[in-house]
Structures are given as structure tokens and as C-alpha cells.
Amino acid sequence: VKSRRATSFDIAELAGVSQSTVSRALRNSLLVSEDTRRKVRAAAQQLNYKVDVNARNLRAQRTNTLALLLCADNEASESQINPFFLSMLGSITKASAHHGYDLLVSFQHFSNDWRADYEDSKRADGLIFLGYGDYTGYISKIARLAEQGAHFITWGPVLKGQPGHFLGSDNRAGARGAVEHLISLGRTRIAFLGTKSDAFPEFKERHLGYCEALQAAGLLLDPALQVDAFTSQEHGARAARQLLARNRPFDALFAASDLIAMGALRALQEAAIEIPQDIAVVGFDDIEEASRSMPALTTVRQDTKLAGEQLVVRLLALIRGEGFEASLIPTQLKIRKSCGACG
Amino acid sequence: VKSRRATSFDIAELAGVSQSTVSRALRNSLLVSEDTRRKVRAAAQQLNYKVDVNARNLRAQRTNTLALLLCADNEASESQINPFFLSMLGSITKASAHHGYDLLVSFQHFSNDWRADYEDSKRADGLIFLGYGDYTGYISKIARLAEQGAHFITWGPVLKGQPGHFLGSDNRAGARGAVEHLISLGRTRIAFLGTKSDAFPEFKERHLGYCEALQAAGLLLDPALQVDAFTSQEHGARAARQLLARNRPFDALFAASDLIAMGALRALQEAAIEIPQDIAVVGFDDIEEASRSMPALTTVRQDTKLAGEQLVVRLLALIRGEGFEASLIPTQLKIRKSCGACG
DNA sequence: TTGTATGCGTTATCAT
DNA sequence: ATGATAACGCATACAA
């Protein structure tokens, strides 16, 4: 049977000092002598003492905890979460721990009940939103949170006049670079797979980058070469089939995400099309799987490690009451076999 | 600027009742009249009141929070987490929320500092351990936790005489079924890719199931057809190459995990071997990617949804002081193209 | 059914 | 440098 937990009073008794001194000593206060600090530490260790975080949080009015709210119901894949966000989850978890914060993780079923009251209830000092690609319903809720003075940051598109604070990759530049690369390889009829609606600003930015690259090269922007698709293999495959059905010639394909690209890859291969000989394919994200597809997928890498770290660092700054300057995280083109540049 | 948070005292004043009544009403106590309950609720809503969980937890001595401790340093992939565990993470998160519990997620760097004091510090009521495939170092720490009367459950092998409580798939039966299926397809020289050391009991169980199936069919158990591998594509590919280098004929391959299988798939294909014509391949786990590999991977599906739910349910039972009866979660053979049974 | 009083284990503000 | 004391906001035992 487990004995009663030790409290700071127990430590105080054992170490022969007052309870307040114990508290100070354990928090490394400078107002305590090296000698007593040692005594207190020894006593704490002996009694296997651990600070009760609830008492601490209640008294100190902060939790040393962040909450990660992951959107669970994409339009796309019902069951499975986008691997890119899982990668982000990993890096956020690590960054959070690195800064001495615990992390609460919650999948939000957006439609029904949107629980963003982690801060109100003093469960967390701040919130990170992830995976809210569908902007329309989200932004109004965000606005309300921002009004209330909540501390939160959202991974997503960095646009002018948004409520709240956003951090995201430089989607437009990344897309532009990818398409420029395709053009430099001699491809001229480049299709875009992904929705370009206002509801999905990240995809829209990628589409803009695509358009910019084409225009800069003096190439025709053929609307028939764009097909809507959400982030999933199924949507990607379906979109590729639609594209083929249009009987419009194209020699390259830029997908708004790796999942779309990989679905397309498969659909094209099923139609006996050779990648990259017949059609070059480029994706976006650089999920693990991208490097393992056949052929390996050229893609625009989002730096999830830096992104997670930055999300945490900047959220902590917000919590401290510091300002926020918008910025974009650079992407990097990962050239693999699917675009025909190598291999 | 945000005004002071409302407390239960503020509600009490507004509703014209005592603070304790407010507390009771909000907790849906039966000892409060429908009338006052309404009044209290209205007042709470008006003031946008949210219970301070730290105060509640401190007073009630429980946190309504579980902690998920994910092993971050597999022998295998440094950077990336096994997709299977990510899937588990998803289902645990959902199950936890479903039961009204928050979930703290932490990646444990096993080697250095092992922070399992979430319960001591009253951050969580119970712990879930995930991804501790390497048993040797882990089990002693587990034993210490169990001695202390901590509430925790581990996803892993269910063996006799273990300290603590374990829940896991029926690895042996799953493996046996998979190999029986290969045998039923006429394969007789079946290789096993995966370490069978005591340090990795889940893999060992899968290897045992493999052996059982071979023996039951009266087939030779050739040690030269087993190659060690941890769960990663790289290890899988390497192991497959090693196997080929042995110049020992084989017509099928059972991998201890999907990642191993997919790595092997690739290595075999690079050696111009046709799957499944030349060699049938079966994996274990049924990660998302398995259904999308070329060819689609036949595998032993672990029911992550049920597993996550069960982990949470049984941990909650442990927390309530109820007993724990060991049991195994059944697996299911998913037949796809890589074993040659269809397509 | 409701109200009163107390304490959960800290940290912070006074003193000394 | 240390000790006494007072909150933090809630839930519970007890009284009414």
C-alpha cells in the first residue's frame, strides 16, 4: 500500500526549516543559503517528494501547460489523420517539453462541440491550433477567442487582417519554386491538383504560387488543368482520373499536398502512364511516405521541426505578453525521382 | 482587456445562493432543486464562468487527466515515430476525451531522464505507456512504478509474471494465422524478418506464432530464413538484402511489422524479384501505408481503435481500484495483393 | 434542500 | 536568510 504523499510540510519537518523555506529552496530561489538548500533537497529526495502541480497552479495562477487542439474532421479522410499534422504533433510535443511545458492534446470535432476553453478553465496557459485547413467556420470562432484575449496561435495561412496569430510555411514561394523547377526541366503543360477555394487559404496560396511561376515563364494558364482535391489519397486519385478524362494534354502535375500527389501517382500508374517520363509529379509537405513512394516523390518540404519549435516559442512569448510579428517559415524543394530531374 | 475571471462566489452572489450550492448545482448533484440549478446555470453562463480545474483538482485530489508516455527512442528510426503508435495515439486521444478525461502527451527519452512522475505530481490520475518494444531497460522501471502503487497500463506483450498491467494484441495467434495462410497458398519456404530476442517480446511472440504454424504443417523450420530487424523500413530493407545474400531459397516472407515488410518489399523489388509471384510478403500492424504500397500489403491488422478504447477503459478501472484481468485483443488478417491470394 | 465552515498544498507577502 | 501567515477557488462534512 502506498503511504501518504509527502508535502512540503513533511520536508520542512525533516529538514528542520520552515515550509516556506522549503518552497523557496526547491524553486532555486537565491534567497536561501546553499546549506539549507542542500538539506531540503536531501529531505525531498528521501521522502520522494513531488510538488503538487494543482496546488502550485492554483496559487501561481499558471499551469506550465500548453494545449494542442487538432482538428479531427477534415473534409477529406474521416478515419486517418494527415501524416503531416502527425509530424507537427511530434515536433510540438518535443518543443513543448523542451521548454518545460506539459502538453495536452485534444482532437476537436469541429462541427459539434468546440472545446477551446482550456485557458478559461486554467488547464493550459495557451493554445495551439493545428489542422484547420477549412477556414470558413474556423475563423469566426477564432475571432471570438481573440476578442476574449485568449493566448493562442494557429498553424495556417499568414494573411492580412486575420484575427489572432498565425504561423505557417511560405506556401506561395514553395509552390512557385516547385513549378519553376518543373518548367526548368522543360515541362510546359503543368496541372494543379487541389482546391483553390477561399475556404482553404493554404491551398489557395499554393495555387497562386503555381500561377505566378507559369506566368513568369510566359506559359499558358489553362483552367482545364486544375482539379479540386482535398488532402487524401482518395481525392488525389479521383482528381487525377478526372484530369485524364478531360483529354487535355499535360506533361507535369503539381499537387497541393503529398497525399494528393501519391493518390495521383497511383491513378496515373494504373492508367499505364510512366512517371516521370510521361508526366512529372511534384507534391507538397514532404511527409515520410513521400520518400518511399514508387517513384520517390519530389516535393516541397515543410520544416515541421522548426515549425513546432516556433509555434511553441511564439506562443510562450504571447503568454508573457510580448508582441507578435508575422513571419513565414521557408520551405525547401526536395528533388527526387518523380519529377525526372534525377535517376 | 479581459475582466477578472468569475469564481463560484460570483455565481453565488448573482444567483442568490451559497457558494456550495453553486458547486453542487454545476456538478449536477441530485441534492439541488431544479429551480436553483437553473438559476445557477444562468448566472454561470452570464458570467462566462468556467471551473478552475486546479482548484477542483487540488480539493478533489484527482485530475481528470491521463498521461500518455510515448517512447521516443526506438533502436530503429530516430526521427520518425512508428505510424502504428501514431494511430494508437489517435485512438487513445479519442477514447480519453470520450470518457471525459484530458490527455497529456509526452515523448520519453528513455535513456536520459525518464519522467514518469505525472501521477506523483498529481498531473494525471493514471499513465499509459506506449512504444516500449525494447523491454529490457523498461521492465525494471515499470516494476518500481508498480511497487509504488502507481496506476498505469502498458501497451505491449501480455506475459506471465510481469509487474504492472499489460494489454496487447494476440501477437502469436495473429502471426500463426498469417503464416498458415501463406502455407495454404502453397508456400513452403517462409522467411521471418524481425528480431526474436527476449528483449522484444512482441516480436518474439510473432516469431513463436510463425514457428507454430510451420510445425503444425510439418514444414522445416530453417534458422537461415530468419533475419533480425527492428521496426523501420531501413532495417527491413537491410534484412531482406541479408536474406538474399544467404542464397537460401524461399518463396514467402513474413515480417514482424509493416515497416519491415515495406522495406523488404522495396529491397526485393530492387533485386528484380516479383511480388507476389516469386515471393509472397505478409506484414504485421496494418498501418495506413500498408494498403497503399505497391503491391498492397497483406498484413495482420491490429485493432488500434479497440486497443485505445480498452487501454483507457481499463486504466480508468485501475484508478477506481478495480481489478485487472489480462486479456488479448484479437487481430485480423487483411488479405491484399502481396501474398498472392488475390489480384 | 440549502448554508456554514474547513482544508486541499502551494506560493507570495509580510515581517523578523 | 528565514519564519509566520494569508490567499488561490473549489468540494466536502456537517449542521440546519
Coordinates of N, CA and C in Angstrom, one line a residue, chain B residues 89-223:
Chain B
L89 N -2.0 6.5 -30.8 CA -2.1 7.8 -30.1 C -3.5 8.5 -30.5
G90 N -3.8 8.4 -31.7 CA -5.1 8.9 -32.1 C -6.3 8.3 -31.4
S91 N -6.3 7.0 -31.3 CA -7.4 6.3 -30.7 C -7.4 6.5 -29.2
I92 N -6.3 6.6 -28.6 CA -6.2 6.9 -27.2 C -6.7 8.3 -26.9
T93 N -6.3 9.2 -27.7 CA -6.8 10.6 -27.5 C -8.3 10.6 -27.6
K94 N -8.8 10.0 -28.6 CA -10.3 10.0 -28.7 C -11.0 9.3 -27.6
A95 N -10.5 8.1 -27.2 CA -11.1 7.4 -26.1 C -11.0 8.2 -24.8
S96 N -9.9 8.8 -24.6 CA -9.8 9.6 -23.4 C -10.8 10.7 -23.3
A97 N -10.9 11.4 -24.4 CA -11.9 12.5 -24.5 C -13.3 12.0 -24.3
H98 N -13.5 10.8 -24.9 CA -14.8 10.2 -24.8 C -15.2 9.9 -23.4
H99 N -14.3 9.6 -22.6 CA -14.6 9.3 -21.2 C -14.4 10.5 -20.3
G100 N -14.3 11.7 -20.9 CA -14.3 12.9 -20.1 C -12.9 13.2 -19.5
Y101 N -11.9 12.6 -20.0 CA -10.5 12.9 -19.5 C -9.7 13.6 -20.5
D102 N -8.9 14.6 -19.9 CA -7.9 15.2 -20.8 C -6.7 14.3 -20.9
L103 N -5.9 14.5 -21.9 CA -4.8 13.7 -22.1 C -3.5 14.5 -22.3
L104 N -2.5 14.2 -21.4 CA -1.2 14.8 -21.6 C -0.4 13.8 -22.4
V105 N 0.3 14.4 -23.4 CA 1.1 13.5 -24.3 C 2.6 13.9 -24.1
S106 N 3.4 12.9 -23.9 CA 4.8 13.2 -23.7 C 5.7 12.1 -24.4
F107 N 6.7 12.6 -25.1 CA 7.7 11.7 -25.7 C 8.8 11.5 -24.7
Q108 N 9.0 10.3 -24.3 CA 10.0 10.0 -23.3 C 11.3 9.6 -24.0
H109 N 12.3 10.4 -23.6 CA 13.7 10.0 -24.0 C 14.2 9.0 -22.9
F110 N 14.0 7.8 -23.2 CA 14.1 6.8 -22.3 C 15.5 6.8 -21.6
S111 N 16.5 6.9 -22.4 CA 17.9 6.8 -21.9 C 18.2 7.7 -20.8
N112 N 18.0 9.0 -21.1 CA 18.4 10.0 -20.1 C 17.4 10.0 -18.9
D113 N 16.5 10.9 -19.0 CA 15.6 11.2 -17.9 C 14.3 10.6 -18.2
W114 N 13.9 9.7 -17.3 CA 12.6 9.1 -17.5 C 11.6 9.7 -16.6
R115 N 10.8 10.5 -17.2 CA 9.8 11.3 -16.4 C 8.5 10.5 -16.3
A116 N 8.3 9.8 -15.3 CA 7.0 9.0 -15.1 C 6.3 9.5 -13.8
D117 N 6.7 10.7 -13.4 CA 6.1 11.2 -12.2 C 4.9 12.0 -12.3
Y118 N 4.2 11.8 -13.4 CA 2.9 12.5 -13.7 C 1.9 12.3 -12.6
E119 N 1.9 11.1 -12.0 CA 1.0 10.8 -11.0 C 1.4 11.4 -9.7
D120 N 2.7 11.2 -9.4 CA 3.2 11.8 -8.1 C 2.9 13.3 -8.0
S121 N 3.1 13.9 -9.1 CA 2.9 15.4 -9.0 C 1.5 15.8 -9.2
K122 N 0.6 14.8 -9.3 CA -0.8 15.0 -9.4 C -1.2 15.7 -10.7
R123 N -0.4 15.4 -11.7 CA -0.7 16.0 -13.0 C -1.7 15.1 -13.7
A124 N -1.7 13.8 -13.4 CA -2.6 12.8 -14.1 C -3.0 11.8 -13.1
D125 N -4.1 11.2 -13.3 CA -4.6 10.1 -12.5 C -4.0 8.8 -12.8
G126 N -3.5 8.7 -14.1 CA -3.0 7.4 -14.5 C -2.2 7.6 -15.7
L127 N -1.4 6.6 -16.0 CA -0.4 6.6 -17.1 C -0.7 5.5 -18.2
I128 N -0.4 5.8 -19.4 CA -0.4 4.8 -20.4 C 0.9 4.8 -21.1
F129 N 1.6 3.7 -21.2 CA 2.9 3.6 -21.8 C 2.7 3.0 -23.2
L130 N 3.4 3.5 -24.1 CA 3.2 3.1 -25.5 C 4.6 3.1 -26.2
G131 N 4.8 2.0 -26.9 CA 6.0 2.0 -27.7 C 7.3 1.5 -27.1
Y132 N 7.1 0.8 -26.0 CA 8.3 0.3 -25.3 C 8.6 -1.1 -25.7
G133 N 8.9 -1.2 -27.0 CA 9.2 -2.5 -27.6 C 10.4 -3.1 -27.0
D134 N 11.4 -2.3 -26.7 CA 12.6 -2.8 -26.0 C 12.4 -2.9 -24.6
Y135 N 12.2 -4.1 -24.2 CA 11.7 -4.5 -22.9 C 12.7 -4.4 -21.8
T136 N 13.9 -4.6 -22.1 CA 15.0 -4.9 -21.0 C 15.1 -3.8 -20.1
G137 N 15.3 -2.6 -20.6 CA 15.5 -1.5 -19.7 C 14.2 -1.0 -19.0
Y138 N 13.2 -1.3 -19.8 CA 11.9 -0.7 -19.4 C 11.3 -1.4 -18.2
I139 N 11.4 -2.8 -18.2 CA 10.7 -3.6 -17.3 C 11.1 -3.3 -15.8
S140 N 12.3 -2.9 -15.6 CA 12.7 -2.7 -14.2 C 12.1 -1.3 -13.7
K141 N 12.1 -0.4 -14.6 CA 11.4 0.9 -14.2 C 9.9 0.7 -13.9
I142 N 9.3 -0.1 -14.8 CA 7.9 -0.5 -14.6 C 7.7 -1.1 -13.2
A143 N 8.6 -2.0 -12.9 CA 8.5 -2.8 -11.7 C 8.5 -1.8 -10.5
R144 N 9.3 -0.8 -10.5 CA 9.4 0.2 -9.5 C 8.1 1.0 -9.3
L145 N 7.6 1.3 -10.5 CA 6.3 2.1 -10.5 C 5.2 1.2 -9.9
A146 N 5.2 0.0 -10.3 CA 4.2 -0.9 -9.8 C 4.3 -1.0 -8.2
E147 N 5.5 -1.1 -7.7 CA 5.7 -1.2 -6.3 C 5.1 0.0 -5.6
Q148 N 5.3 1.1 -6.2 CA 4.8 2.4 -5.6 C 3.3 2.5 -5.7
G149 N 2.6 1.5 -6.3 CA 1.2 1.6 -6.4 C 0.7 2.6 -7.4
A150 N 1.5 2.9 -8.4 CA 1.1 3.8 -9.4 C 0.0 3.2 -10.3
H151 N -0.8 4.0 -10.9 CA -1.9 3.5 -11.8 C -1.4 3.6 -13.2
F152 N -1.1 2.5 -13.8 CA -0.7 2.6 -15.2 C -0.9 1.3 -16.0
I153 N -0.9 1.5 -17.3 CA -1.1 0.3 -18.1 C -0.2 0.5 -19.3
T154 N 0.3 -0.7 -19.8 CA 1.3 -0.6 -20.8 C 0.8 -1.4 -22.1
W155 N 0.9 -0.8 -23.2 CA 0.6 -1.5 -24.4 C 1.8 -2.3 -24.7
G156 N 1.6 -3.6 -24.8 CA 2.8 -4.5 -25.1 C 2.4 -5.9 -24.9
P157 N 3.4 -6.7 -24.7 CA 3.2 -8.2 -24.6 C 2.5 -8.6 -23.3
V158 N 1.6 -9.5 -23.4 CA 1.0 -10.0 -22.2 C 1.6 -11.3 -21.8
L159 N 2.4 -11.2 -20.8 CA 3.2 -12.4 -20.3 C 2.9 -12.7 -18.9
K160 N 3.2 -13.9 -18.5 CA 3.0 -14.3 -17.1 C 4.1 -13.6 -16.2
G161 N 3.6 -13.2 -15.0 CA 4.6 -12.7 -14.0 C 5.2 -11.4 -14.3
Q162 N 4.6 -10.6 -15.2 CA 5.1 -9.2 -15.3 C 4.6 -8.3 -14.2
P163 N 5.4 -7.4 -13.9 CA 4.9 -6.4 -12.9 C 4.0 -5.4 -13.7
G164 N 3.0 -4.9 -13.0 CA 2.1 -3.9 -13.7 C 1.1 -4.6 -14.6
H165 N 0.4 -3.8 -15.4 CA -0.7 -4.3 -16.2 C -0.4 -4.1 -17.7
F166 N -0.6 -5.1 -18.4 CA -0.3 -5.0 -19.9 C -1.6 -5.4 -20.7
L167 N -1.6 -4.7 -21.8 CA -2.7 -5.0 -22.7 C -2.0 -5.0 -24.1
G168 N -2.4 -6.0 -24.9 CA -1.8 -6.1 -26.2 C -2.6 -7.0 -27.2
S169 N -2.2 -7.0 -28.4 CA -2.8 -7.9 -29.4 C -2.3 -9.3 -29.1
D170 N -3.1 -10.2 -29.7 CA -2.7 -11.6 -29.7 C -1.7 -11.8 -30.8
N171 N -0.5 -11.4 -30.4 CA 0.6 -11.5 -31.5 C 0.8 -12.9 -32.0
R172 N 0.8 -13.8 -31.1 CA 1.1 -15.2 -31.5 C 0.1 -15.7 -32.5
A173 N -1.2 -15.6 -32.1 CA -2.2 -16.1 -32.9 C -2.3 -15.4 -34.3
G174 N -2.0 -14.1 -34.2 CA -2.1 -13.3 -35.4 C -1.0 -13.8 -36.4
A175 N 0.2 -14.0 -35.9 CA 1.3 -14.4 -36.7 C 1.0 -15.8 -37.2
R176 N 0.5 -16.7 -36.3 CA 0.2 -18.1 -36.8 C -0.8 -18.0 -37.9
G177 N -1.8 -17.2 -37.8 CA -2.8 -17.2 -38.9 C -2.2 -16.7 -40.2
A178 N -1.3 -15.7 -40.1 CA -0.7 -15.2 -41.3 C 0.1 -16.3 -42.0
V179 N 0.9 -17.0 -41.2 CA 1.8 -18.0 -41.8 C 0.9 -19.2 -42.3
E180 N -0.1 -19.5 -41.6 CA -1.0 -20.6 -42.1 C -1.6 -20.2 -43.4
H181 N -1.9 -18.9 -43.6 CA -2.5 -18.5 -44.8 C -1.4 -18.7 -46.0
L182 N -0.2 -18.3 -45.7 CA 0.8 -18.5 -46.7 C 1.0 -19.9 -47.0
I183 N 0.9 -20.8 -46.0 CA 1.1 -22.2 -46.3 C -0.1 -22.7 -47.1
S184 N -1.3 -22.2 -46.8 CA -2.5 -22.6 -47.6 C -2.3 -22.2 -49.0
L185 N -1.5 -21.2 -49.3 CA -1.3 -20.8 -50.7 C -0.2 -21.6 -51.4
G186 N 0.3 -22.5 -50.7 CA 1.3 -23.4 -51.3 C 2.7 -23.0 -51.0
R187 N 2.9 -22.0 -50.2 CA 4.3 -21.6 -49.9 C 4.9 -22.5 -48.8
T188 N 6.1 -22.9 -49.0 CA 6.7 -23.8 -48.0 C 8.0 -23.3 -47.4
R189 N 8.7 -22.4 -48.1 CA 9.9 -21.9 -47.5 C 9.7 -20.4 -47.1
I190 N 9.2 -20.3 -45.9 CA 8.8 -19.0 -45.4 C 9.8 -18.3 -44.5
A191 N 10.3 -17.2 -44.9 CA 11.3 -16.5 -44.1 C 10.6 -15.6 -43.0
F192 N 11.4 -15.3 -42.0 CA 10.9 -14.4 -40.9 C 11.8 -13.2 -40.8
L193 N 11.3 -12.0 -40.9 CA 12.1 -10.8 -40.7 C 11.7 -10.1 -39.5
G194 N 12.6 -10.1 -38.5 CA 12.3 -9.4 -37.2 C 13.1 -10.1 -36.1
T195 N 13.5 -9.3 -35.2 CA 14.3 -9.8 -34.1 C 13.5 -10.8 -33.3
K196 N 14.0 -11.8 -32.8 CA 13.3 -12.7 -31.9 C 13.9 -12.8 -30.5
S197 N 14.6 -11.8 -30.2 CA 15.2 -11.8 -28.9 C 14.3 -11.5 -27.8
D198 N 14.6 -11.9 -26.6 CA 13.8 -11.8 -25.4 C 13.5 -10.3 -25.1
A199 N 14.4 -9.4 -25.6 CA 14.2 -8.0 -25.3 C 13.0 -7.4 -26.0
F200 N 12.5 -8.1 -27.0 CA 11.4 -7.6 -27.8 C 10.3 -8.6 -27.8
P201 N 9.6 -8.8 -26.7 CA 8.6 -9.9 -26.5 C 7.5 -9.9 -27.6
E202 N 7.1 -8.8 -28.0 CA 6.0 -8.8 -29.0 C 6.5 -9.5 -30.3
F203 N 7.7 -9.1 -30.7 CA 8.3 -9.7 -31.9 C 8.5 -11.2 -31.6
K204 N 8.9 -11.5 -30.4 CA 9.2 -12.9 -30.1 C 7.9 -13.7 -30.2
E205 N 6.8 -13.1 -29.7 CA 5.6 -13.8 -29.8 C 5.2 -14.1 -31.3
R206 N 5.4 -13.1 -32.1 CA 5.1 -13.2 -33.5 C 6.0 -14.3 -34.1
H207 N 7.2 -14.4 -33.7 CA 8.1 -15.4 -34.2 C 7.6 -16.8 -33.7
L208 N 7.1 -16.9 -32.5 CA 6.6 -18.1 -32.0 C 5.4 -18.6 -32.8
G209 N 4.5 -17.6 -33.1 CA 3.4 -18.0 -33.9 C 3.8 -18.5 -35.3
Y210 N 4.8 -17.9 -35.8 CA 5.4 -18.3 -37.1 C 5.9 -19.8 -37.0
C211 N 6.6 -20.0 -35.9 CA 7.1 -21.4 -35.7 C 6.0 -22.4 -35.6
E212 N 5.0 -22.0 -34.8 CA 3.9 -22.9 -34.6 C 3.2 -23.3 -35.9
A213 N 3.0 -22.3 -36.7 CA 2.3 -22.6 -38.0 C 3.1 -23.6 -38.8
L214 N 4.4 -23.3 -38.9 CA 5.3 -24.2 -39.7 C 5.3 -25.6 -39.2
Q215 N 5.4 -25.7 -37.9 CA 5.5 -27.0 -37.3 C 4.2 -27.8 -37.5
A216 N 3.1 -27.0 -37.3 CA 1.8 -27.7 -37.4 C 1.6 -28.2 -38.8
A217 N 2.2 -27.6 -39.8 CA 2.1 -28.0 -41.2 C 3.2 -29.0 -41.5
G218 N 4.0 -29.3 -40.6 CA 5.1 -30.3 -40.8 C 6.2 -29.7 -41.7
L219 N 6.3 -28.4 -41.7 CA 7.3 -27.8 -42.5 C 8.6 -27.6 -41.7
L220 N 9.7 -27.6 -42.4 CA 11.0 -27.4 -41.8 C 11.2 -26.0 -41.3
L221 N 11.7 -25.9 -40.1 CA 12.0 -24.5 -39.6 C 13.5 -24.2 -39.8
D222 N 13.7 -23.5 -40.8 CA 15.1 -23.2 -41.2 C 15.6 -21.9 -40.6
P223 N 16.6 -22.0 -39.6 CA 17.1 -20.8 -38.9 C 17.7 -19.8 -39.9

